[in-house]
mmCIF file of C-alpha atoms in Angstrom:
data_model
loop_
_atom_site.group_PDB
_atom_site.id
_atom_site.type_symbol
_atom_site.label_atom_id
_atom_site.label_comp_id
_atom_site.label_asym_id
_atom_site.label_seq_id
_atom_site.Cartn_x
_atom_site.Cartn_y
_atom_site.Cartn_z
ATOM 1 C CA UNK A 557 0.000 0.000 0.000
ATOM 2 C CA UNK A 558 1.452 3.338 -1.078
ATOM 3 C CA UNK A 559 1.108 6.445 1.025
ATOM 4 C CA UNK A 560 -0.066 9.765 -0.408
ATOM 5 C CA UNK A 561 2.874 11.677 -1.837
ATOM 6 C CA UNK A 562 4.750 8.553 -2.921
ATOM 7 C CA UNK A 563 6.617 8.824 -6.211
ATOM 8 C CA UNK A 564 5.291 6.716 -9.098
ATOM 9 C CA UNK A 565 7.141 6.282 -12.399
ATOM 10 C CA UNK A 566 4.832 6.238 -15.435
ATOM 11 C CA UNK A 567 5.982 4.618 -18.661
ATOM 12 C CA UNK A 568 3.764 5.470 -21.615
ATOM 13 C CA UNK A 569 2.591 8.844 -20.286
ATOM 14 C CA UNK A 570 2.601 10.328 -23.792
ATOM 15 C CA UNK A 571 0.000 7.761 -24.868
ATOM 16 C CA UNK A 572 -3.743 7.515 -24.307
ATOM 17 C CA UNK A 573 -3.755 5.071 -21.403
ATOM 18 C CA UNK A 574 -0.571 6.280 -19.694
ATOM 19 C CA UNK A 575 -1.632 9.905 -19.935
ATOM 20 C CA UNK A 576 -4.904 9.196 -18.149
ATOM 21 C CA UNK A 577 -3.075 7.159 -15.513
ATOM 22 C CA UNK A 578 -0.591 9.981 -14.882
ATOM 23 C CA UNK A 579 -3.504 12.381 -14.383
ATOM 24 C CA UNK A 580 -5.312 9.967 -12.047
ATOM 25 C CA UNK A 581 -2.167 9.442 -9.968
ATOM 26 C CA UNK A 582 -1.658 13.193 -9.650
ATOM 27 C CA UNK A 583 -5.266 13.743 -8.608
ATOM 28 C CA UNK A 584 -4.932 10.947 -6.022
ATOM 29 C CA UNK A 585 -2.036 12.758 -4.368
ATOM 30 C CA UNK A 586 0.883 10.780 -5.774
ATOM 31 C CA UNK A 587 3.935 12.397 -7.305
ATOM 32 C CA UNK A 588 4.505 11.429 -10.941
ATOM 33 C CA UNK A 589 7.806 10.937 -12.740
ATOM 34 C CA UNK A 590 6.940 10.526 -16.422
ATOM 35 C CA UNK A 591 9.193 8.677 -18.835
ATOM 36 C CA UNK A 592 9.320 10.130 -22.338
ATOM 37 C CA UNK A 593 11.621 10.140 -25.329
ATOM 38 C CA UNK A 594 10.709 13.796 -25.797
ATOM 39 C CA UNK A 595 9.551 15.673 -22.712
ATOM 40 C CA UNK A 596 7.820 18.342 -24.794
ATOM 41 C CA UNK A 597 5.142 15.763 -25.690
ATOM 42 C CA UNK A 598 3.973 15.813 -22.066
ATOM 43 C CA UNK A 599 2.822 19.447 -22.164
ATOM 44 C CA UNK A 600 -0.824 18.381 -22.456
ATOM 45 C CA UNK A 601 -0.589 16.853 -18.974
ATOM 46 C CA UNK A 602 0.341 20.199 -17.485
ATOM 47 C CA UNK A 603 1.072 20.001 -13.776
ATOM 48 C CA UNK A 604 0.251 16.281 -13.568
ATOM 49 C CA UNK A 605 3.924 15.395 -14.073
ATOM 50 C CA UNK A 606 6.146 16.427 -11.187
ATOM 51 C CA UNK A 607 9.266 15.175 -12.970
ATOM 52 C CA UNK A 608 10.157 14.220 -16.532
ATOM 53 C CA UNK A 609 12.794 11.606 -17.277
ATOM 54 C CA UNK A 610 13.901 11.636 -20.913
ATOM 55 C CA UNK A 611 15.123 8.255 -22.136
ATOM 56 C CA UNK A 612 14.358 5.463 -24.576
ATOM 57 C CA UNK A 613 12.755 2.455 -22.944
ATOM 58 C CA UNK A 614 14.122 0.239 -25.714
ATOM 59 C CA UNK A 615 17.670 1.210 -24.673
ATOM 60 C CA UNK A 616 18.194 -0.151 -21.172
ATOM 61 C CA UNK A 617 21.329 1.886 -20.498
ATOM 62 C CA UNK A 618 19.385 5.163 -20.833
ATOM 63 C CA UNK A 619 17.002 4.138 -18.031
ATOM 64 C CA UNK A 620 19.598 4.108 -15.277
ATOM 65 C CA UNK A 621 18.203 6.134 -12.377
ATOM 66 C CA UNK A 622 14.635 6.220 -13.710
ATOM 67 C CA UNK A 623 13.200 4.480 -10.649
ATOM 68 C CA UNK A 624 15.591 5.809 -8.003
ATOM 69 C CA UNK A 625 13.545 7.049 -5.046
ATOM 70 C CA UNK A 626 10.295 5.751 -6.531
ATOM 71 C CA UNK A 627 7.822 3.505 -4.732
ATOM 72 C CA UNK A 628 6.026 2.156 -7.795
ATOM 73 C CA UNK A 629 6.165 1.746 -11.547
ATOM 74 C CA UNK A 630 3.249 1.845 -13.971
ATOM 75 C CA UNK A 631 3.696 0.991 -17.636
ATOM 76 C CA UNK A 632 1.455 0.786 -20.663
ATOM 77 C CA UNK A 633 4.239 1.199 -23.242
ATOM 78 C CA UNK A 634 3.385 -0.435 -26.538
ATOM 79 C CA UNK A 635 3.502 -0.118 -30.310
ATOM 80 C CA UNK A 636 0.479 1.613 -31.835
ATOM 81 C CA UNK A 637 1.786 1.886 -35.381
ATOM 82 C CA UNK A 638 1.592 -0.344 -38.453
ATOM 83 C CA UNK A 639 5.159 0.676 -39.239
ATOM 84 C CA UNK A 640 7.761 -2.074 -39.401
ATOM 85 C CA UNK A 641 10.071 -0.724 -36.688
ATOM 86 C CA UNK A 642 10.351 -0.702 -33.774
ATOM 87 C CA UNK A 643 8.612 -4.053 -33.541
ATOM 88 C CA UNK A 644 6.166 -5.300 -30.951
ATOM 89 C CA UNK A 645 8.961 -7.458 -29.555
ATOM 90 C CA UNK A 646 11.196 -4.383 -29.199
ATOM 91 C CA UNK A 647 8.580 -2.311 -27.370
ATOM 92 C CA UNK A 648 5.700 -4.318 -25.879
ATOM 93 C CA UNK A 649 8.102 -6.939 -24.559
ATOM 94 C CA UNK A 650 11.712 -5.744 -24.336
ATOM 95 C CA UNK A 651 11.098 -2.106 -23.389
ATOM 96 C CA UNK A 652 8.744 -3.121 -20.593
ATOM 97 C CA UNK A 653 11.196 -5.760 -19.387
ATOM 98 C CA UNK A 654 13.854 -3.031 -19.304
ATOM 99 C CA UNK A 655 11.570 -0.967 -17.066
ATOM 100 C CA UNK A 656 10.918 -3.934 -14.801
ATOM 101 C CA UNK A 657 14.633 -4.639 -14.408
ATOM 102 C CA UNK A 658 15.318 -0.992 -13.557
ATOM 103 C CA UNK A 659 12.464 -1.051 -11.031
ATOM 104 C CA UNK A 660 13.931 -4.183 -9.442
ATOM 105 C CA UNK A 661 17.391 -2.610 -9.298
ATOM 106 C CA UNK A 662 16.022 0.488 -7.589
ATOM 107 C CA UNK A 663 14.019 -1.490 -5.031
ATOM 108 C CA UNK A 664 10.575 -0.353 -6.206
ATOM 109 C CA UNK A 665 7.756 -1.852 -4.113
ATOM 110 C CA UNK A 666 5.005 -2.241 -6.713
ATOM 111 C CA UNK A 667 4.495 -2.582 -10.453
ATOM 112 C CA UNK A 668 1.246 -2.126 -12.378
ATOM 113 C CA UNK A 669 1.327 -3.237 -16.006
ATOM 114 C CA UNK A 670 -1.279 -3.181 -18.777
ATOM 115 C CA UNK A 671 -1.706 -6.355 -20.819
ATOM 116 C CA UNK A 672 -4.782 -7.492 -22.775
ATOM 117 C CA UNK A 673 -8.010 -9.241 -21.854
ATOM 118 C CA UNK A 674 -7.685 -13.029 -22.118
ATOM 119 C CA UNK A 675 -3.995 -12.612 -22.810
ATOM 120 C CA UNK A 676 -3.281 -16.153 -21.650
ATOM 121 C CA UNK A 677 -5.529 -17.459 -24.455
ATOM 122 C CA UNK A 678 -4.685 -14.923 -27.136
ATOM 123 C CA UNK A 679 -0.908 -15.253 -26.738
ATOM 124 C CA UNK A 680 -1.050 -18.327 -28.960
ATOM 125 C CA UNK A 681 -2.581 -16.246 -31.756
ATOM 126 C CA UNK A 682 -1.374 -12.678 -31.348
ATOM 127 C CA UNK A 683 2.205 -11.492 -31.122
ATOM 128 C CA UNK A 684 1.158 -8.457 -29.088
ATOM 129 C CA UNK A 685 -0.537 -10.689 -26.513
ATOM 130 C CA UNK A 686 2.486 -12.994 -26.339
ATOM 131 C CA UNK A 687 4.841 -10.024 -25.962
ATOM 132 C CA UNK A 688 2.818 -8.540 -23.113
ATOM 133 C CA UNK A 689 2.196 -11.862 -21.419
ATOM 134 C CA UNK A 690 5.944 -12.485 -21.334
ATOM 135 C CA UNK A 691 6.223 -9.258 -19.342
ATOM 136 C CA UNK A 692 3.358 -10.401 -17.096
ATOM 137 C CA UNK A 693 5.213 -13.694 -16.561
ATOM 138 C CA UNK A 694 8.364 -11.809 -15.574
ATOM 139 C CA UNK A 695 6.411 -9.668 -13.093
ATOM 140 C CA UNK A 696 4.837 -12.784 -11.623
ATOM 141 C CA UNK A 697 8.300 -14.300 -11.141
ATOM 142 C CA UNK A 698 9.695 -11.085 -9.648
ATOM 143 C CA UNK A 699 9.977 -10.198 -5.969
ATOM 144 C CA UNK A 700 8.165 -6.940 -6.751
ATOM 145 C CA UNK A 701 4.434 -6.937 -5.951
ATOM 146 C CA UNK A 702 2.683 -6.729 -9.315
ATOM 147 C CA UNK A 703 -0.810 -6.182 -10.691
ATOM 148 C CA UNK A 704 -1.673 -6.839 -14.328
ATOM 149 C CA UNK A 705 -4.559 -4.774 -15.694
ATOM 150 C CA UNK A 706 -6.368 -6.472 -18.581
ATOM 151 C CA UNK A 707 -8.727 -4.042 -20.343
ATOM 152 C CA UNK A 708 -11.152 -5.016 -23.086
ATOM 153 C CA UNK A 709 -10.474 -2.125 -25.464
ATOM 154 C CA UNK A 710 -9.955 1.616 -25.167
ATOM 155 C CA UNK A 711 -12.417 4.375 -26.021
ATOM 156 C CA UNK A 712 -9.889 5.932 -28.369
ATOM 157 C CA UNK A 713 -9.868 2.702 -30.402
ATOM 158 C CA UNK A 714 -13.665 2.923 -30.693
ATOM 159 C CA UNK A 715 -13.288 6.393 -32.222
ATOM 160 C CA UNK A 716 -12.459 4.669 -35.521
ATOM 161 C CA UNK A 717 -16.153 3.751 -35.817
ATOM 162 C CA UNK A 718 -17.000 7.439 -35.534
ATOM 163 C CA UNK A 719 -14.431 8.417 -38.160
ATOM 164 C CA UNK A 720 -15.704 5.752 -40.566
ATOM 165 C CA UNK A 721 -19.292 6.876 -40.013
ATOM 166 C CA UNK A 722 -18.248 10.472 -40.654
ATOM 167 C CA UNK A 723 -16.866 9.341 -44.026
ATOM 168 C CA UNK A 724 -20.165 7.650 -44.870
ATOM 169 C CA UNK A 725 -19.794 3.926 -44.149
ATOM 170 C CA UNK A 726 -18.805 1.908 -41.103
ATOM 171 C CA UNK A 727 -17.115 -1.440 -41.723
ATOM 172 C CA UNK A 728 -17.735 -4.290 -39.303
ATOM 173 C CA UNK A 729 -15.645 -7.435 -38.928
ATOM 174 C CA UNK A 730 -17.555 -10.704 -39.338
ATOM 175 C CA UNK A 731 -21.255 -10.606 -38.522
ATOM 176 C CA UNK A 732 -20.885 -7.555 -36.268
ATOM 177 C CA UNK A 733 -22.610 -9.336 -33.379
ATOM 178 C CA UNK A 734 -19.570 -10.011 -31.205
ATOM 179 C CA UNK A 735 -19.691 -7.960 -28.001
ATOM 180 C CA UNK A 736 -17.339 -5.668 -26.131
ATOM 181 C CA UNK A 737 -17.539 -3.251 -23.205
ATOM 182 C CA UNK A 738 -14.759 -0.768 -23.981
ATOM 183 C CA UNK A 739 -13.271 1.320 -21.199
ATOM 184 C CA UNK A 740 -12.230 4.953 -20.911
ATOM 185 C CA UNK A 741 -8.624 5.782 -20.053
ATOM 186 C CA UNK A 742 -9.730 7.654 -16.926
ATOM 187 C CA UNK A 743 -11.373 4.487 -15.608
ATOM 188 C CA UNK A 744 -8.136 2.586 -16.218
ATOM 189 C CA UNK A 745 -6.399 5.351 -14.298
ATOM 190 C CA UNK A 746 -8.795 4.819 -11.388
ATOM 191 C CA UNK A 747 -8.051 1.080 -11.456
ATOM 192 C CA UNK A 748 -4.304 1.740 -11.424
ATOM 193 C CA UNK A 749 -4.673 4.051 -8.427
ATOM 194 C CA UNK A 750 -6.760 1.445 -6.620
ATOM 195 C CA UNK A 751 -4.148 -1.244 -7.288
ATOM 196 C CA UNK A 752 -1.422 0.967 -5.833
ATOM 197 C CA UNK A 753 -3.425 2.062 -2.793
ATOM 198 C CA UNK A 754 -4.737 -1.377 -1.889
ATOM 199 C CA UNK A 755 -2.876 -3.454 0.685
ATOM 200 C CA UNK A 756 -4.072 -6.664 -0.979
ATOM 201 C CA UNK A 757 -4.436 -5.761 -4.667
ATOM 202 C CA UNK A 758 -5.156 -8.779 -6.898
ATOM 203 C CA UNK A 759 -2.432 -10.048 -9.223
ATOM 204 C CA UNK A 760 -4.671 -9.633 -12.273
ATOM 205 C CA UNK A 761 -7.714 -7.449 -12.926
ATOM 206 C CA UNK A 762 -10.024 -7.669 -15.960
ATOM 207 C CA UNK A 763 -11.345 -4.211 -16.834
ATOM 208 C CA UNK A 764 -14.412 -3.279 -18.846
ATOM 209 C CA UNK A 765 -16.568 -0.197 -19.161
ATOM 210 C CA UNK A 766 -20.143 0.234 -17.882
ATOM 211 C CA UNK A 767 -21.859 -0.474 -21.233
ATOM 212 C CA UNK A 768 -21.694 -3.624 -23.373
ATOM 213 C CA UNK A 769 -22.329 -3.383 -27.116
ATOM 214 C CA UNK A 770 -22.159 -5.535 -30.192
ATOM 215 C CA UNK A 771 -19.873 -3.998 -32.792
ATOM 216 C CA UNK A 772 -22.953 -3.415 -34.940
ATOM 217 C CA UNK A 773 -24.446 -1.385 -32.091
ATOM 218 C CA UNK A 774 -21.265 0.684 -31.814
ATOM 219 C CA UNK A 775 -21.463 1.422 -35.545
ATOM 220 C CA UNK A 776 -25.112 2.412 -35.218
ATOM 221 C CA UNK A 777 -24.265 4.584 -32.217
ATOM 222 C CA UNK A 778 -21.641 6.406 -34.246
ATOM 223 C CA UNK A 779 -24.171 7.274 -36.952
ATOM 224 C CA UNK A 780 -26.809 8.248 -34.379
ATOM 225 C CA UNK A 781 -24.394 10.638 -32.690
ATOM 226 C CA UNK A 782 -23.599 12.198 -36.078
ATOM 227 C CA UNK A 783 -27.309 12.397 -36.933
ATOM 228 C CA UNK A 784 -27.000 10.436 -40.178
ATOM 229 C CA UNK A 785 -28.643 7.182 -41.366
ATOM 230 C CA UNK A 786 -26.498 4.095 -40.649
ATOM 231 C CA UNK A 787 -24.592 2.532 -43.541
ATOM 232 C CA UNK A 788 -22.828 -0.610 -42.385
ATOM 233 C CA UNK A 789 -20.573 -2.916 -44.398
ATOM 234 C CA UNK A 790 -18.957 -6.202 -43.437
ATOM 235 C CA UNK A 791 -15.514 -7.722 -43.896
ATOM 236 C CA UNK A 792 -15.237 -11.516 -43.421
ATOM 237 C CA UNK A 793 -12.787 -12.546 -40.708
ATOM 238 C CA UNK A 794 -11.082 -14.990 -43.077
ATOM 239 C CA UNK A 795 -10.033 -12.092 -45.297
ATOM 240 C CA UNK A 796 -8.209 -10.445 -42.409
ATOM 241 C CA UNK A 797 -6.642 -13.685 -41.221
ATOM 242 C CA UNK A 798 -5.341 -14.315 -44.729
ATOM 243 C CA UNK A 799 -3.991 -10.770 -44.947
ATOM 244 C CA UNK A 800 -2.258 -11.205 -41.599
ATOM 245 C CA UNK A 801 -0.597 -14.431 -42.732
ATOM 246 C CA UNK A 802 0.702 -12.795 -45.916
ATOM 247 C CA UNK A 803 1.921 -9.714 -44.052
ATOM 248 C CA UNK A 804 3.574 -11.442 -41.096
ATOM 249 C CA UNK A 805 6.960 -12.298 -42.719
ATOM 250 C CA UNK A 806 7.446 -8.664 -43.735
ATOM 251 C CA UNK A 807 5.760 -6.633 -40.962
ATOM 252 C CA UNK A 808 4.939 -8.254 -37.621
ATOM 253 C CA UNK A 809 3.279 -5.082 -36.338
ATOM 254 C CA UNK A 810 0.808 -4.786 -39.193
ATOM 255 C CA UNK A 811 0.152 -8.530 -39.169
ATOM 256 C CA UNK A 812 -0.701 -8.681 -35.472
ATOM 257 C CA UNK A 813 -3.022 -5.664 -35.603
ATOM 258 C CA UNK A 814 -4.833 -7.076 -38.639
ATOM 259 C CA UNK A 815 -5.224 -10.362 -36.793
ATOM 260 C CA UNK A 816 -6.469 -8.482 -33.724
ATOM 261 C CA UNK A 817 -9.305 -7.132 -35.858
ATOM 262 C CA UNK A 818 -10.102 -10.668 -36.988
ATOM 263 C CA UNK A 819 -10.131 -11.885 -33.371
ATOM 264 C CA UNK A 820 -12.456 -9.037 -32.400
ATOM 265 C CA UNK A 821 -14.862 -10.200 -35.100
ATOM 266 C CA UNK A 822 -14.661 -13.810 -33.942
ATOM 267 C CA UNK A 823 -15.200 -13.705 -30.174
ATOM 268 C CA UNK A 824 -16.580 -11.499 -27.408
ATOM 269 C CA UNK A 825 -14.298 -9.241 -25.355
ATOM 270 C CA UNK A 826 -16.411 -8.629 -22.286
ATOM 271 C CA UNK A 827 -15.053 -8.038 -18.778
ATOM 272 C CA UNK A 828 -16.967 -7.231 -15.581
ATOM 273 C CA UNK A 829 -18.714 -3.914 -16.138
ATOM 274 C CA UNK A 830 -17.179 -0.997 -14.260
ATOM 275 C CA UNK A 831 -16.095 2.588 -14.574
ATOM 276 C CA UNK A 832 -18.187 5.718 -14.887
ATOM 277 C CA UNK A 833 -17.527 6.911 -18.454
ATOM 278 C CA UNK A 834 -20.004 6.103 -21.212
ATOM 279 C CA UNK A 835 -19.116 5.620 -24.877
ATOM 280 C CA UNK A 836 -22.034 7.685 -26.188
ATOM 281 C CA UNK A 837 -20.898 10.738 -24.239
ATOM 282 C CA UNK A 838 -17.346 10.203 -25.480
ATOM 283 C CA UNK A 839 -18.560 9.924 -29.084
ATOM 284 C CA UNK A 840 -20.562 13.150 -28.747
ATOM 285 C CA UNK A 841 -17.475 14.959 -27.462
ATOM 286 C CA UNK A 842 -15.285 13.645 -30.287
ATOM 287 C CA UNK A 843 -17.992 14.291 -32.901
ATOM 288 C CA UNK A 844 -17.777 18.023 -32.175
ATOM 289 C CA UNK A 845 -14.201 17.996 -33.477
ATOM 290 C CA UNK A 846 -15.229 16.115 -36.643
ATOM 291 C CA UNK A 847 -18.090 18.437 -37.536
ATOM 292 C CA UNK A 848 -16.487 21.734 -36.505
#
C-alpha cells in the first residue's frame, strides 16, 4: 500500500492510457515521474507530471536512475503503429522488461502493467498478446508486488467507428454481433490508483466499461451521434486472417493488428462492467471535433 505523496514512475505517459493514468495518480495525491523520449510531448498533462525523465525504454542503459527514489512503476508502453520498426517485440516486450529490471534494481515496491483481456488465451494467436504476457510472466516471477490490468479495449480505439461513419460507411468485422464493453482511459487510471493504494491488490484485474455493445451497435451509435442514417458494411474474418498471414513475414506489427481485428470479429471481449464513463458521451465529445 502506497502512502499519499509517494513517487510513481509512469511509462507510456505520452499515450492515451498512460496519460490518463498519470492524471489519475496526480489527482490521487501521488507524485509522478513521467518517462518520455521527448519531454515536450507531455505538455498536455500540465502540472500532472512532477518530474520528466527523458530516455528510450528500448535502450536499457538510458534508463539508469529512472526508478531511483520511486515507490512504484506503472507501464502501458506499446507499439500503436503499423510501421515495421520498432517491432512489438522491441517495445511491448523488451522495453517493458527493461523498465521492470530498472524497477527491481532500484528497489521499487510495486508494479502495475497493462496487458490485454484473455492474454493467456490470445498469446497463442497474437504477437502483441504474447509479448505482453511475457512481461506479465516476468512480473509474476519477480519479488516486486505486481498487478496486471487487462482491459477489453480503449475508447480511443472505438473512435475509428466514428471516423468511418463520418466518411459515410462503417465497416464491421464478421457478422458484427460479437460484443465488447470498452473502457475509458480515466477508468483505467482509477483502477491503477486502486491497485497501488490497496494493501491486498489482486495479481490480475479484468477491466471493462459500464456499457456492453455488439460492434454493430457501436457502428449504429456512431451514426446516431452524427445524426446520419447508418450505412454498415462487413468484412469476413477470413479475409483479415489471410492478410495477416501474408503480411507477417514482412511486418509483424501490421500482421498482429490485422489479426487483432479478426479476433475481435470472432469472439466477445467482455469483462466485468465498471467505470463511470459512457461511450455515447465520449462519441458526442469527439464528434464536435469532426463536424467543426
